[in-house]
Tab-separated table of C-alpha atoms in Angstrom:
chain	number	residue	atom	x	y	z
A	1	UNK	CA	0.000	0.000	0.000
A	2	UNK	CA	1.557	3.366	-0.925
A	3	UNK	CA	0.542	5.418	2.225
A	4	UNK	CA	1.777	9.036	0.515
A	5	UNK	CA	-0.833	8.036	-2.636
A	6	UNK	CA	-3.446	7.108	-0.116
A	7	UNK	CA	-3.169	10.391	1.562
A	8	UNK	CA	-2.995	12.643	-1.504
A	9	UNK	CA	-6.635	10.591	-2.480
A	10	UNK	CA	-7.593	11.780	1.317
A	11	UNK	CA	-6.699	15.061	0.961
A	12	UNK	CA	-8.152	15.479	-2.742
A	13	UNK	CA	-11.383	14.512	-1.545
A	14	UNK	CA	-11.582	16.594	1.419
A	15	UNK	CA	-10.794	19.505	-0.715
A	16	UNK	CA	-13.908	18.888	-3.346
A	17	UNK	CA	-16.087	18.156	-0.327
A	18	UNK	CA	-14.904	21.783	1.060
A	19	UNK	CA	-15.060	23.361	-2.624
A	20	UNK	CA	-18.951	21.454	-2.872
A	21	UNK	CA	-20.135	23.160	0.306
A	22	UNK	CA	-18.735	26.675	-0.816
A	23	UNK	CA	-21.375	26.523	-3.224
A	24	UNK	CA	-25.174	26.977	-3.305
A	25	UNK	CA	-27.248	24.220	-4.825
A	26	UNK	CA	-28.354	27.178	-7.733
A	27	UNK	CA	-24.816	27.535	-8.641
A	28	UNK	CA	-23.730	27.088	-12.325
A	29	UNK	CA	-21.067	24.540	-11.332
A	30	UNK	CA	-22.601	22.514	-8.201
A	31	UNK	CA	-23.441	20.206	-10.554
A	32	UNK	CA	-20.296	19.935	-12.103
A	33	UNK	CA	-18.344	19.713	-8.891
A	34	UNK	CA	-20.540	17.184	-7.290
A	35	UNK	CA	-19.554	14.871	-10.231
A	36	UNK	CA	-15.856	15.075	-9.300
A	37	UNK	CA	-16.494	14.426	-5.865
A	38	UNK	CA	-18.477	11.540	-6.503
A	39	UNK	CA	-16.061	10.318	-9.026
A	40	UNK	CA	-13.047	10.844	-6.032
A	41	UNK	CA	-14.941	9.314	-3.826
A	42	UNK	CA	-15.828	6.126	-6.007
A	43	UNK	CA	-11.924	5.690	-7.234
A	44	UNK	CA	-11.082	5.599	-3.533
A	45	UNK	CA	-12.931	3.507	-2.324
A	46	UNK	CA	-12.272	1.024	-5.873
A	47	UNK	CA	-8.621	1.703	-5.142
A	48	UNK	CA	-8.061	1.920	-0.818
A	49	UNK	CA	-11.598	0.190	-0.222
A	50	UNK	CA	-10.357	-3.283	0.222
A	51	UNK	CA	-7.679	-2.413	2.810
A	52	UNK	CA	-9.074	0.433	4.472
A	53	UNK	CA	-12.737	-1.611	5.135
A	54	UNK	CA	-10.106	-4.269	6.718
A	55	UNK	CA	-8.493	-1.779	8.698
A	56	UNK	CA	-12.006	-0.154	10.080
A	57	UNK	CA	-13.028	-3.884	10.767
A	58	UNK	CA	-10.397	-4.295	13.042
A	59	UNK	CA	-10.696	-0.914	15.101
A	60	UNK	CA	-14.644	-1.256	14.720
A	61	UNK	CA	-14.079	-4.849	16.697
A	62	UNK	CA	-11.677	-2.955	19.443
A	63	UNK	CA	-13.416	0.574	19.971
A	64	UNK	CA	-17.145	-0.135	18.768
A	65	UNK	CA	-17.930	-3.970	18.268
A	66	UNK	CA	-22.118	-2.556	18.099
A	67	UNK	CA	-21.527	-0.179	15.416
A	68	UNK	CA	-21.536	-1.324	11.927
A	69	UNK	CA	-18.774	-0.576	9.223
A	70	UNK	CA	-18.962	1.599	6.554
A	71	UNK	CA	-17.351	2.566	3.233
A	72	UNK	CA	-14.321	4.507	4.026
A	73	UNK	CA	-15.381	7.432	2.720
A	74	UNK	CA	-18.182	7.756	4.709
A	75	UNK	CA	-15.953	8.428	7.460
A	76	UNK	CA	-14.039	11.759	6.092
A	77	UNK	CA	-14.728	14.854	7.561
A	78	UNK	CA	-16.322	17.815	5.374
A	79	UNK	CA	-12.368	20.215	5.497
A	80	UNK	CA	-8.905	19.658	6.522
A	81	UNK	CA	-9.530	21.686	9.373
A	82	UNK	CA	-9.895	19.681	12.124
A	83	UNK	CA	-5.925	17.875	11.145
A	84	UNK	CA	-4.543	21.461	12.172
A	85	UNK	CA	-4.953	19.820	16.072
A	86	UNK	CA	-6.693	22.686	17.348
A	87	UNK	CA	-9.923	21.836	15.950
A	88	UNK	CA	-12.497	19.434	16.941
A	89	UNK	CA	-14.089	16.732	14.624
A	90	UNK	CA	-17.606	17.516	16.062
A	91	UNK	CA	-20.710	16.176	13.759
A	92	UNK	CA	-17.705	14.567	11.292
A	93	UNK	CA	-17.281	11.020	10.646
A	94	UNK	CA	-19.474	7.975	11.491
A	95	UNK	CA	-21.265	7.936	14.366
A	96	UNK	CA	-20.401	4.719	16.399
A	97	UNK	CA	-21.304	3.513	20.412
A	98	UNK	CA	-18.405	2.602	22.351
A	99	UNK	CA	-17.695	0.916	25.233
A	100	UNK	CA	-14.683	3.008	26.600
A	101	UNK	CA	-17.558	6.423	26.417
A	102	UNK	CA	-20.898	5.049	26.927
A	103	UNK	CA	-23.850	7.055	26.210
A	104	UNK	CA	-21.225	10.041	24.825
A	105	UNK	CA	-21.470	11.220	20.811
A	106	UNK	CA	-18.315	9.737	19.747
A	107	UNK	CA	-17.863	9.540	16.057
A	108	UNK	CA	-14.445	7.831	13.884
A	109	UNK	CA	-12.606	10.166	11.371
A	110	UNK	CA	-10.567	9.417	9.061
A	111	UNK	CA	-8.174	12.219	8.121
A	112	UNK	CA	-4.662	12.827	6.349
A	113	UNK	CA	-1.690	14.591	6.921
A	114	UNK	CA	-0.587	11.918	8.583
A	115	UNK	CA	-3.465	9.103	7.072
A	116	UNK	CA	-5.575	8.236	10.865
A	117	UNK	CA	-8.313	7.368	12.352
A	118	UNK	CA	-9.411	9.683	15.037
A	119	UNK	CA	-11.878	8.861	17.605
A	120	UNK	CA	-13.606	12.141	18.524
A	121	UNK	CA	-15.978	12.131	21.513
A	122	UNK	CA	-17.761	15.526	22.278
A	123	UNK	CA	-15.871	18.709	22.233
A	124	UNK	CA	-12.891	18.061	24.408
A	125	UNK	CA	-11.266	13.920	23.255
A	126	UNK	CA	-9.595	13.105	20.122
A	127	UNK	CA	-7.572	10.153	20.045
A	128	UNK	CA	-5.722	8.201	17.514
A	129	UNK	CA	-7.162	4.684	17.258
A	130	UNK	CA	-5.056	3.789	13.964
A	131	UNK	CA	-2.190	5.257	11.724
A	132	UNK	CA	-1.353	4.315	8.585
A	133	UNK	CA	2.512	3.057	8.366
């Protein structure tokens, strides 16, 4: 698996979501743009899919064995501003119950710059359940 490729695909994608929500639904070129993101988001997951559903398997099983698995995409957040470690992940990612914070909103995120899953619960934890090496 070339990790650098995988995160360029990450960071692509994250950029046309951003660009997508920049934009009202009358505008010329939502159309256009939603397209491309769609056709990001279906090479990644054609290309990374396979590996990265294997890798959420395995932290779904240790974090949140209740909470079902997704595509990978589903999991990245809507801007790259919540890898800048200041921000919080809040309302991004898949929501998902887990043991460790019962009864808590705590959703995964996967997000590049380095390639991770973050496990964001409420306004105040994020912590790294997975890195890609």
């Amino acid at each position: 698996m070339n990790i650098a490729e995988l995160n360029t695909s990450l960071v692509s994608i994250i950029e046309k979501k951003a660009e997508l929500s920049k934009l009202s639904y009358n505008d010329e070129r939502y159309d256009e743009v939603e397209e491309e993101l769609h056709d990001l988001e279906d090479d990644f997951n054609e290309t990374y899919g396979d590996y990265l559903e294997e890798v959420l398997e395995e932290v779904h099983e240790r974090i949140c064995p209740d909470s079902d698995v997704l595509l990978p995409t589903a999991y990245l957040p809507s801007n790259l501003l919540g890898n800048t470690g200041g921000e919080t992940f809040k309302g991004e990612g898949v929501w998902v119950d887990t043991d460790e914070y019962p009864n808590k909103e705590s959703r995964l995120v996967l997000v590049p710059n380095p390639t991770r899953l973050i496990l964001s619960v409420g306004n105040t934890i994020k912590k790294e359940v997975w890195k890609a090496e």
